PDB file of C-alpha atoms and ligand atoms in Angstrom:
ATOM      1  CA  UNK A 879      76.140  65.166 149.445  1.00 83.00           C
ATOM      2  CA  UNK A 880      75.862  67.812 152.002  1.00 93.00           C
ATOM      3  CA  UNK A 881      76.784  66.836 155.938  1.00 98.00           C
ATOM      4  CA  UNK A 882      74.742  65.477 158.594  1.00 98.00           C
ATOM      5  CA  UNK A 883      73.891  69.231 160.378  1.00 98.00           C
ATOM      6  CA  UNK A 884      74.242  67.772 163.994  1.00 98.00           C
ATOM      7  CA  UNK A 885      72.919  70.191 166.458  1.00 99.00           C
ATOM      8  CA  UNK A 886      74.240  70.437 170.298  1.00 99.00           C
ATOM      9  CA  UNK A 887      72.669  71.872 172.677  1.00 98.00           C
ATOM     10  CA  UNK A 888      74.527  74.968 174.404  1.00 98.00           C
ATOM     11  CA  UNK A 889      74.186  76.201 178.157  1.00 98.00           C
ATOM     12  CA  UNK A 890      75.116  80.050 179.481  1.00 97.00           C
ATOM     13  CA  UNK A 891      77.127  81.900 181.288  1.00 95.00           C
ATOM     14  CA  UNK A 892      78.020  85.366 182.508  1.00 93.00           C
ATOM     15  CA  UNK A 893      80.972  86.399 181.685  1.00 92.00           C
ATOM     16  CA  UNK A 894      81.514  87.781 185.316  1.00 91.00           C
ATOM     17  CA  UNK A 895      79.350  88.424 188.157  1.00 87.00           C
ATOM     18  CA  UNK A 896      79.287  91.931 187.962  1.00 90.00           C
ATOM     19  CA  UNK A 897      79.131  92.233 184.219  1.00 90.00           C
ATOM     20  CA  UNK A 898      75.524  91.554 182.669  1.00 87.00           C
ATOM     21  CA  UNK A 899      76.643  89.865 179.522  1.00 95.00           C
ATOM     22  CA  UNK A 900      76.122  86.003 178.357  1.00 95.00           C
ATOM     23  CA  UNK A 901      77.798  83.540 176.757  1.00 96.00           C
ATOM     24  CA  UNK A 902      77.114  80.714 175.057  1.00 97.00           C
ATOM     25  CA  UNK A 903      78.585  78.063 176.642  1.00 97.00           C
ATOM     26  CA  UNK A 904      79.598  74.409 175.601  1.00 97.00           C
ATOM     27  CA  UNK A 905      82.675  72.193 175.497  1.00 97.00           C
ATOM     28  CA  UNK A 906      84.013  72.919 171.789  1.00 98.00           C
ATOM     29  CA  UNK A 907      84.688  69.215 171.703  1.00 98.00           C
ATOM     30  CA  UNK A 908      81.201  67.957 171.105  1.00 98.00           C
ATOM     31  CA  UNK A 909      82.176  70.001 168.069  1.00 98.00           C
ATOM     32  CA  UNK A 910      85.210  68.138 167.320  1.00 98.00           C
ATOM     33  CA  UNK A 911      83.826  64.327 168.039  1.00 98.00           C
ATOM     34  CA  UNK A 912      80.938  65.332 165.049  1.00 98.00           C
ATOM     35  CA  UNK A 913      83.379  66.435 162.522  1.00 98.00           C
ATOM     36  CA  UNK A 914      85.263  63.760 163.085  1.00 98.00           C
ATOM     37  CA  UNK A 915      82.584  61.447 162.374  1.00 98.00           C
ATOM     38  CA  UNK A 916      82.072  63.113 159.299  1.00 98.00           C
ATOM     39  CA  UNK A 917      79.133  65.324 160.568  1.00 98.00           C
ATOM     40  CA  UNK A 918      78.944  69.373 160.694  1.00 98.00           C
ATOM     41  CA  UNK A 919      78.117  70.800 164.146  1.00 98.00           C
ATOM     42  CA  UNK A 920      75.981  73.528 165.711  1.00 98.00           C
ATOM     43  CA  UNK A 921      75.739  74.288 168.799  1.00 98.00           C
ATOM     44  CA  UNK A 922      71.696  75.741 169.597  1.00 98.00           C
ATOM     45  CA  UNK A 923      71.208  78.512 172.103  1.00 98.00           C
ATOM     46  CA  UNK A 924      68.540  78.169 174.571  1.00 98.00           C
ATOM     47  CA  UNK A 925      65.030  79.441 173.091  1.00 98.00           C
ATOM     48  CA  UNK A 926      61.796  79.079 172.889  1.00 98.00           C
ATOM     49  CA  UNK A 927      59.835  75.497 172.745  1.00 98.00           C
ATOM     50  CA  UNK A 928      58.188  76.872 169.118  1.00 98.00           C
ATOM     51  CA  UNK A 929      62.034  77.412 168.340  1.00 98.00           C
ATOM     52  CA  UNK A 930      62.952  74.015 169.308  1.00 98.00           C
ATOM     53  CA  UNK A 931      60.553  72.671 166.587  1.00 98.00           C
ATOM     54  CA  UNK A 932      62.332  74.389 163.877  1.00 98.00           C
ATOM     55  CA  UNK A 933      65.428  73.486 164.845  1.00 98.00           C
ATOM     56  CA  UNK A 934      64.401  69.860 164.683  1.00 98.00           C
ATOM     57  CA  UNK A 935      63.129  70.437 161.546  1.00 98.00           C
ATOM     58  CA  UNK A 936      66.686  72.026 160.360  1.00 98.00           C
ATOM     59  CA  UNK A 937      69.494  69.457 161.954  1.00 98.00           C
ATOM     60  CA  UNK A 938      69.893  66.096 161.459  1.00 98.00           C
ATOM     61  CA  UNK A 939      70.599  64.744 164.692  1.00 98.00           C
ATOM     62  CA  UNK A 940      70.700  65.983 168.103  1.00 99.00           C
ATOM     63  CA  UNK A 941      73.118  66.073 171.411  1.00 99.00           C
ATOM     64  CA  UNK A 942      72.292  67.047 174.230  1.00 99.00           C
ATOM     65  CA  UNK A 943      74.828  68.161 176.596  1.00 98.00           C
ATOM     66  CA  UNK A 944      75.947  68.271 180.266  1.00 98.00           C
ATOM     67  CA  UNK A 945      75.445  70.802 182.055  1.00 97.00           C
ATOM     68  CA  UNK A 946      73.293  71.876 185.952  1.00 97.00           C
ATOM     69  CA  UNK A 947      70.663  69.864 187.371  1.00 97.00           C
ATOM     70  CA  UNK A 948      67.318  69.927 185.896  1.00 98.00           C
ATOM     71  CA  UNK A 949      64.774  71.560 188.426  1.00 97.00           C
ATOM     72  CA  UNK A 950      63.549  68.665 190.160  1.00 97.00           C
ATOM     73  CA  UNK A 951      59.821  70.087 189.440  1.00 97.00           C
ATOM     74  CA  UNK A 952      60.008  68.836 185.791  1.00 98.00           C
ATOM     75  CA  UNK A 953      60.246  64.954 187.545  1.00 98.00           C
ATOM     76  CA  UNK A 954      57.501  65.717 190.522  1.00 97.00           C
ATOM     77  CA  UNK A 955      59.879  66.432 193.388  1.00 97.00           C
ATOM     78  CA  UNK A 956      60.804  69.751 195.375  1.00 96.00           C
ATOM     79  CA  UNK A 957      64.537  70.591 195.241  1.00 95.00           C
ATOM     80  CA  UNK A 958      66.464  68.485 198.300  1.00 92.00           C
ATOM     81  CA  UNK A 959      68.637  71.798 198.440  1.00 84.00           C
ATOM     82  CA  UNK A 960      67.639  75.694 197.900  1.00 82.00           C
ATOM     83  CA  UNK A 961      70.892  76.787 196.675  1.00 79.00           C
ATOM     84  CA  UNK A 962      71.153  75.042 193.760  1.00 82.00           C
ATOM     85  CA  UNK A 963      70.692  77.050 190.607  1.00 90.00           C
ATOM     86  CA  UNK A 964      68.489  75.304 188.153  1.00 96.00           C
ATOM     87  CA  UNK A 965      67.598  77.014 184.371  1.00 97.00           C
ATOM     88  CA  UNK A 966      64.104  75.605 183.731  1.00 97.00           C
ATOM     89  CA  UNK A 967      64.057  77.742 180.656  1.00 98.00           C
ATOM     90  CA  UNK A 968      67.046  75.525 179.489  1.00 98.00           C
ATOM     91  CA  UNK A 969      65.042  72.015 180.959  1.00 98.00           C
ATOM     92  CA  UNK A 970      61.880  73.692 179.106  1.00 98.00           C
ATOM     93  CA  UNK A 971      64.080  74.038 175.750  1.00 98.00           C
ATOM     94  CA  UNK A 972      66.325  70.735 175.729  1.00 98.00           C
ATOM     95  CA  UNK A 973      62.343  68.866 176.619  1.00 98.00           C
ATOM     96  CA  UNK A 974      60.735  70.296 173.302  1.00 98.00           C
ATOM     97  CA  UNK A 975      63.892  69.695 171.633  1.00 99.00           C
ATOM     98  CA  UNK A 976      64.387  66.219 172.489  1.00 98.00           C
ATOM     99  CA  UNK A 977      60.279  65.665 171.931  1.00 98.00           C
ATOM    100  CA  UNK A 978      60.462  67.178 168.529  1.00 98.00           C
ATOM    101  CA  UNK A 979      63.442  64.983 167.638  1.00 98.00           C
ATOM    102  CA  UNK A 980      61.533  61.681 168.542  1.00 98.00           C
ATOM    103  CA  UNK A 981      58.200  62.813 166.661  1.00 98.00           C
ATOM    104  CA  UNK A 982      60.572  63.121 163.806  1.00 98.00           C
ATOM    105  CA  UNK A 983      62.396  60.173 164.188  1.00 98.00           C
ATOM    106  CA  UNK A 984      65.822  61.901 164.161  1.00 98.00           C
ATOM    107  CA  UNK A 985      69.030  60.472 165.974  1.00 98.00           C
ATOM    108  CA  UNK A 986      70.100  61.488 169.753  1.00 98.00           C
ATOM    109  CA  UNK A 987      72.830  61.244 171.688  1.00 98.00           C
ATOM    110  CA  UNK A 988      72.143  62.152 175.442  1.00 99.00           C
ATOM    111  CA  UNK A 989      75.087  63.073 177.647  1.00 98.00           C
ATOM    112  CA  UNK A 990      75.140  63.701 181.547  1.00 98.00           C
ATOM    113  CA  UNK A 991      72.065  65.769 182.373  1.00 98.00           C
ATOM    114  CA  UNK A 992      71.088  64.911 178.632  1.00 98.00           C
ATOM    115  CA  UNK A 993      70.542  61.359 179.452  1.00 98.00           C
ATOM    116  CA  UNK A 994      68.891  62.304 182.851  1.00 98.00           C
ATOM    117  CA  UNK A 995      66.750  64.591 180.584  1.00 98.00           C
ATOM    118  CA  UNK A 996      65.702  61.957 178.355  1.00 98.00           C
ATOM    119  CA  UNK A 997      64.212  60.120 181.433  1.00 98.00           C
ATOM    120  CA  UNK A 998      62.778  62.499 182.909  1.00 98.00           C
ATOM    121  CA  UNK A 999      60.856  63.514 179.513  1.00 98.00           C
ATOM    122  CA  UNK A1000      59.816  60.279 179.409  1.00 98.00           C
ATOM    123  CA  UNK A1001      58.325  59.830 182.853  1.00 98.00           C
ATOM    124  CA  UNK A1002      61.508  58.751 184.781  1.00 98.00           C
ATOM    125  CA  UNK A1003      62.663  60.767 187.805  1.00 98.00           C
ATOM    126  CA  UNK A1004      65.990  61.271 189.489  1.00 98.00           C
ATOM    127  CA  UNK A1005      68.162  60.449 192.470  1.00 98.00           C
ATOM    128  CA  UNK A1006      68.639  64.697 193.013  1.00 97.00           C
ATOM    129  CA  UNK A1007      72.479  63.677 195.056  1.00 96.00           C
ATOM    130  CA  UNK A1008      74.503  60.682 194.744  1.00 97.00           C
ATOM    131  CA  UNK A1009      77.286  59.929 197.501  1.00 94.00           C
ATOM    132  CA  UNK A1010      80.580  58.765 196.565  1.00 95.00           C
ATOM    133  CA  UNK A1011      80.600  58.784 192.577  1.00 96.00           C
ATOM    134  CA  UNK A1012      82.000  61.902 190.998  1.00 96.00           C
ATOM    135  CA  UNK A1013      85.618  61.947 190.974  1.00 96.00           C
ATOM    136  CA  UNK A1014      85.514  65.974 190.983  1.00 92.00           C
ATOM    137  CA  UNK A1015      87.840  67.533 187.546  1.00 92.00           C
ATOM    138  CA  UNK A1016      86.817  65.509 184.346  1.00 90.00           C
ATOM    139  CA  UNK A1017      90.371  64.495 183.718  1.00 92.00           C
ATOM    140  CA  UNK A1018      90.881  60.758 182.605  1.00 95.00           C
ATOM    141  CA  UNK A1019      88.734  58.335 183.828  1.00 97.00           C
ATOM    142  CA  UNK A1020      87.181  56.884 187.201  1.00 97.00           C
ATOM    143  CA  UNK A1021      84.948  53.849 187.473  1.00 97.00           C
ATOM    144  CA  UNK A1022      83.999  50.761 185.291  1.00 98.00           C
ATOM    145  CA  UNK A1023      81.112  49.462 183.435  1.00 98.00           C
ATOM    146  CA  UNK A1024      78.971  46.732 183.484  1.00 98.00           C
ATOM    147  CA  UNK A1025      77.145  46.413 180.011  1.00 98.00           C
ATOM    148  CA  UNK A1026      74.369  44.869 178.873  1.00 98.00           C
ATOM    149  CA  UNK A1027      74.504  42.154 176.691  1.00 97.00           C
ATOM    150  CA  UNK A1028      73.181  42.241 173.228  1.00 95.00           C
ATOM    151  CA  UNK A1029      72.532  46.222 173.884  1.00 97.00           C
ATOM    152  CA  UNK A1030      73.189  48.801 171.265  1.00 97.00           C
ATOM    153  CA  UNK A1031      76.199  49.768 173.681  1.00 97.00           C
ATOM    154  CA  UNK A1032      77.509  46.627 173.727  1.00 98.00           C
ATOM    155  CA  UNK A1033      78.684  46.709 170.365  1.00 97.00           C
ATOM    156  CA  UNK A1034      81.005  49.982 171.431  1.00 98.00           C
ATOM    157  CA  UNK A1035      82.331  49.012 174.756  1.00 98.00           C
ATOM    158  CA  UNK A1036      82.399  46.359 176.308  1.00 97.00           C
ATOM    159  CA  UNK A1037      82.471  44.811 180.318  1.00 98.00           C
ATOM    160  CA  UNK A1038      85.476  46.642 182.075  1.00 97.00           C
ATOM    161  CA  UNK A1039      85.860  49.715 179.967  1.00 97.00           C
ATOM    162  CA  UNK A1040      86.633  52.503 181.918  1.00 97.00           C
ATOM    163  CA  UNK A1041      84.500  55.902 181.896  1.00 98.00           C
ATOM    164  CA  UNK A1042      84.909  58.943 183.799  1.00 98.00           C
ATOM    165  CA  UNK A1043      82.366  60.535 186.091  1.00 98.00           C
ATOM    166  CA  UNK A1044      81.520  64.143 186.826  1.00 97.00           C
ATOM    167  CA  UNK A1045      77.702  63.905 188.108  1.00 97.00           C
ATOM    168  CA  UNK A1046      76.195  63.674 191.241  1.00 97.00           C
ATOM    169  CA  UNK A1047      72.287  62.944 190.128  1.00 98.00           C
ATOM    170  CA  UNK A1048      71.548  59.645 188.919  1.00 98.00           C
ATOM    171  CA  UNK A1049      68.228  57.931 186.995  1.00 98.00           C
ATOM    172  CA  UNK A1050      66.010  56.389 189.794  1.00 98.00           C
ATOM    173  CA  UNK A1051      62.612  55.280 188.043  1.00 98.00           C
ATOM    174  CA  UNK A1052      63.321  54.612 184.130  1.00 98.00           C
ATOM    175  CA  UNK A1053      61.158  56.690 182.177  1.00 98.00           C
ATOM    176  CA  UNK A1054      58.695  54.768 179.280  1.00 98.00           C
ATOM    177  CA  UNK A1055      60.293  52.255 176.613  1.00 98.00           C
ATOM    178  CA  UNK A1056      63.695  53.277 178.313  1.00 98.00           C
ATOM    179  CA  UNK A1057      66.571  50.317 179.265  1.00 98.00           C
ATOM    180  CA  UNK A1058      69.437  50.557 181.376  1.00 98.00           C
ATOM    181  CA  UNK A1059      72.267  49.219 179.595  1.00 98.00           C
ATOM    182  CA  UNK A1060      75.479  49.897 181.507  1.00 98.00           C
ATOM    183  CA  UNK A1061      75.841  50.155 185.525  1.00 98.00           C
ATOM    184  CA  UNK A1062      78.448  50.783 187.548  1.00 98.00           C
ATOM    185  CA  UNK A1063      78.999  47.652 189.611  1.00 98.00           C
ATOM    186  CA  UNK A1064      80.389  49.142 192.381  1.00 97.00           C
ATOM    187  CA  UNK A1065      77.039  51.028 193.144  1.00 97.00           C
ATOM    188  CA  UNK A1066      74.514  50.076 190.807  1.00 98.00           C
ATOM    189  CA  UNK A1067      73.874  53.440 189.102  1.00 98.00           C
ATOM    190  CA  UNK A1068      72.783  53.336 185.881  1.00 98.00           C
ATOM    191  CA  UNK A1069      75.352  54.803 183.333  1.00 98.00           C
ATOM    192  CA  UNK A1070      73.555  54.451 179.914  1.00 98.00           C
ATOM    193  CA  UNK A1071      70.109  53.869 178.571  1.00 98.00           C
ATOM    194  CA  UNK A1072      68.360  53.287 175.486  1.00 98.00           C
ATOM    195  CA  UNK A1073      64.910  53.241 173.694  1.00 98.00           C
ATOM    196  CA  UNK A1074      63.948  50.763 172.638  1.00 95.00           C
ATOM    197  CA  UNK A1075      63.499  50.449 168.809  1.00 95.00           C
ATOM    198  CA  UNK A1076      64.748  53.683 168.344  1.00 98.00           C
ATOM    199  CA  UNK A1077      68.381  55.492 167.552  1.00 98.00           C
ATOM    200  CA  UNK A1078      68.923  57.117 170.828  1.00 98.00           C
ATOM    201  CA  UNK A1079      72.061  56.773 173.455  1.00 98.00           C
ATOM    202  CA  UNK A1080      72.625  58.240 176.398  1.00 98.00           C
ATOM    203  CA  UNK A1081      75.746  57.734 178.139  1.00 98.00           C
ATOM    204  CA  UNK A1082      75.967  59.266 182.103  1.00 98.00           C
ATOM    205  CA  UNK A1083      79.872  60.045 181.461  1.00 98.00           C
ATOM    206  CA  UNK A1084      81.562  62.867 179.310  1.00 98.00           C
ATOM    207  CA  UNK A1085      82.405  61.048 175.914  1.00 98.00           C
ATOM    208  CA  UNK A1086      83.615  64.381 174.503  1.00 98.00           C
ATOM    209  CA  UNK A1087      86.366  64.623 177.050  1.00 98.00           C
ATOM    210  CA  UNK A1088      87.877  61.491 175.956  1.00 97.00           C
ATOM    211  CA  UNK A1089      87.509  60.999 171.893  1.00 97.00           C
ATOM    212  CA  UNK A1090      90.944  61.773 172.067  1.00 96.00           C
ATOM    213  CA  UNK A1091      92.208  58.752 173.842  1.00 94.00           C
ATOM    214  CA  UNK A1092      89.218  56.216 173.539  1.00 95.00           C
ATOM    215  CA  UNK A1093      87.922  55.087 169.740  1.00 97.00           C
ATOM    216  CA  UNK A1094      84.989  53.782 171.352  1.00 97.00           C
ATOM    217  CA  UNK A1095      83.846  57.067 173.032  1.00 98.00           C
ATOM    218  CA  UNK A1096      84.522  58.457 169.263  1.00 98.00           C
ATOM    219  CA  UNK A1097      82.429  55.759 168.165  1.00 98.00           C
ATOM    220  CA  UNK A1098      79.775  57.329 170.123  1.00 98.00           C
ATOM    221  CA  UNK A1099      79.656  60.142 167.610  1.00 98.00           C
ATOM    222  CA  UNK A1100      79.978  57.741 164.483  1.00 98.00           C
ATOM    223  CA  UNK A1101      76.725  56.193 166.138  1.00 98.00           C
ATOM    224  CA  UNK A1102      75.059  59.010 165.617  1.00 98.00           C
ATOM    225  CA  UNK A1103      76.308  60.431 162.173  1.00 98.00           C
ATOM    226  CA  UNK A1104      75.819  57.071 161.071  1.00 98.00           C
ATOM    227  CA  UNK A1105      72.081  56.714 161.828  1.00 98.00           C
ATOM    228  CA  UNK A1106      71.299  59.907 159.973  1.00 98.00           C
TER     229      UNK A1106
HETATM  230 MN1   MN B1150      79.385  57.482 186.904  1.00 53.77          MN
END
């Protein structure tokens, strides 16, 4: 039996500001939490939206990563700020990707921006800055979670597990057929969703960062291998 091909979603960068080369860019251990779960990763460079269809067609499952803000004109608002630097053609990408992947019923894992992305495909929007809730380097963890009961990410982690937290956007208005089923209770914010009826998680924190240390952020992978 060959492996689950799990594709992830890769952003850019230059290699320096004066040098006009580009590299893909993505942590290598979104790599590492798939093969663990038995899976074989491939990170997808950012293409065209015909593109996206085939590569739906060719992987198994789908992550999508963290990564800059999505451009705040995909959800119906004007940036809050002028010096942020958005990539619609990666927003424009990661959207056909992620509405391939639910026309063909495959698997998805949504992390950071990918769960924000998930909502805002879906008709959601987004708070575009958050006060008080990123605890700055992704090293260890920050705040706790309140989760949902009878959720499909209540059967990974439960009440008082501990996640870290590296955004400053949040999910305002939930998108269509989407449920918020963690929140941090110090704030409210909503820290994972899912669809109803369908095999899709998306977590606000940075799973891949802590697979090491945490089975159940490990588990998030097996989740998604498993439903494959
Ligand atoms: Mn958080």
């Amino acid at each position: 039996m060959p492996k689950p091909l799990i594709g992830i979603s890769a952003n850019e960068k230059s290699i320096s500001n004066d040098i006009p080369i580009v590299h893909l860019s993505s942590s290598r251990n979104f790599a590492d939490g798939v093969r663990k779960a038995g899976g074989l990763p491939v990170y997808l460079p950012v293409s065209s939206e015909v593109e996206a269809e085939d590569y739906i067609n060719a992987i198994d499952a789908l992550i999508l990563t963290g990564g800059q803000d999505i451009d705040p004109r995909f959800y119906g608002q004007t940036p809050l700020s002028n010096e942020t630097a958005y990539f619609p053609d990666r927003d424009r990408f990661e959207l056909a990707l992620l509405s391939n992947a639910l026309k063909m019923n495959k698997p998805v894992l949504a992390v950071c921006r990918g769960m924000q992305l998930v909502n805002v495909l879906l008709g959601g929007d987004l708070y575009q800055d958050i006060p008080n809730h990123s605890q700055g380097l992704p090293l260890g963890t920050y705040h706790h979670i309140e989760v949902k009961e009878s959720s499909q990410i209540a059967t990974l982690f439960q009440t008082g597990s501990s996640v870290n937290s590296v955004h400053h956007q949040a999910i305002r208005k939930l998108g269509r057929g989407l449920i918020a089923t963690a929140h941090d209770p110090r704030d409210g914010i909503i820290e994972a969703i899912e669809l109803v009826g369908y095999p899709l998680l998306g977590v606000q924190w940075h799973p891949e960062f802590l697979i090491e240390e945490s089975p159940n952020n490990q588990a998030l992978f097996d989740y998604l291998v498993k439903k494959v």
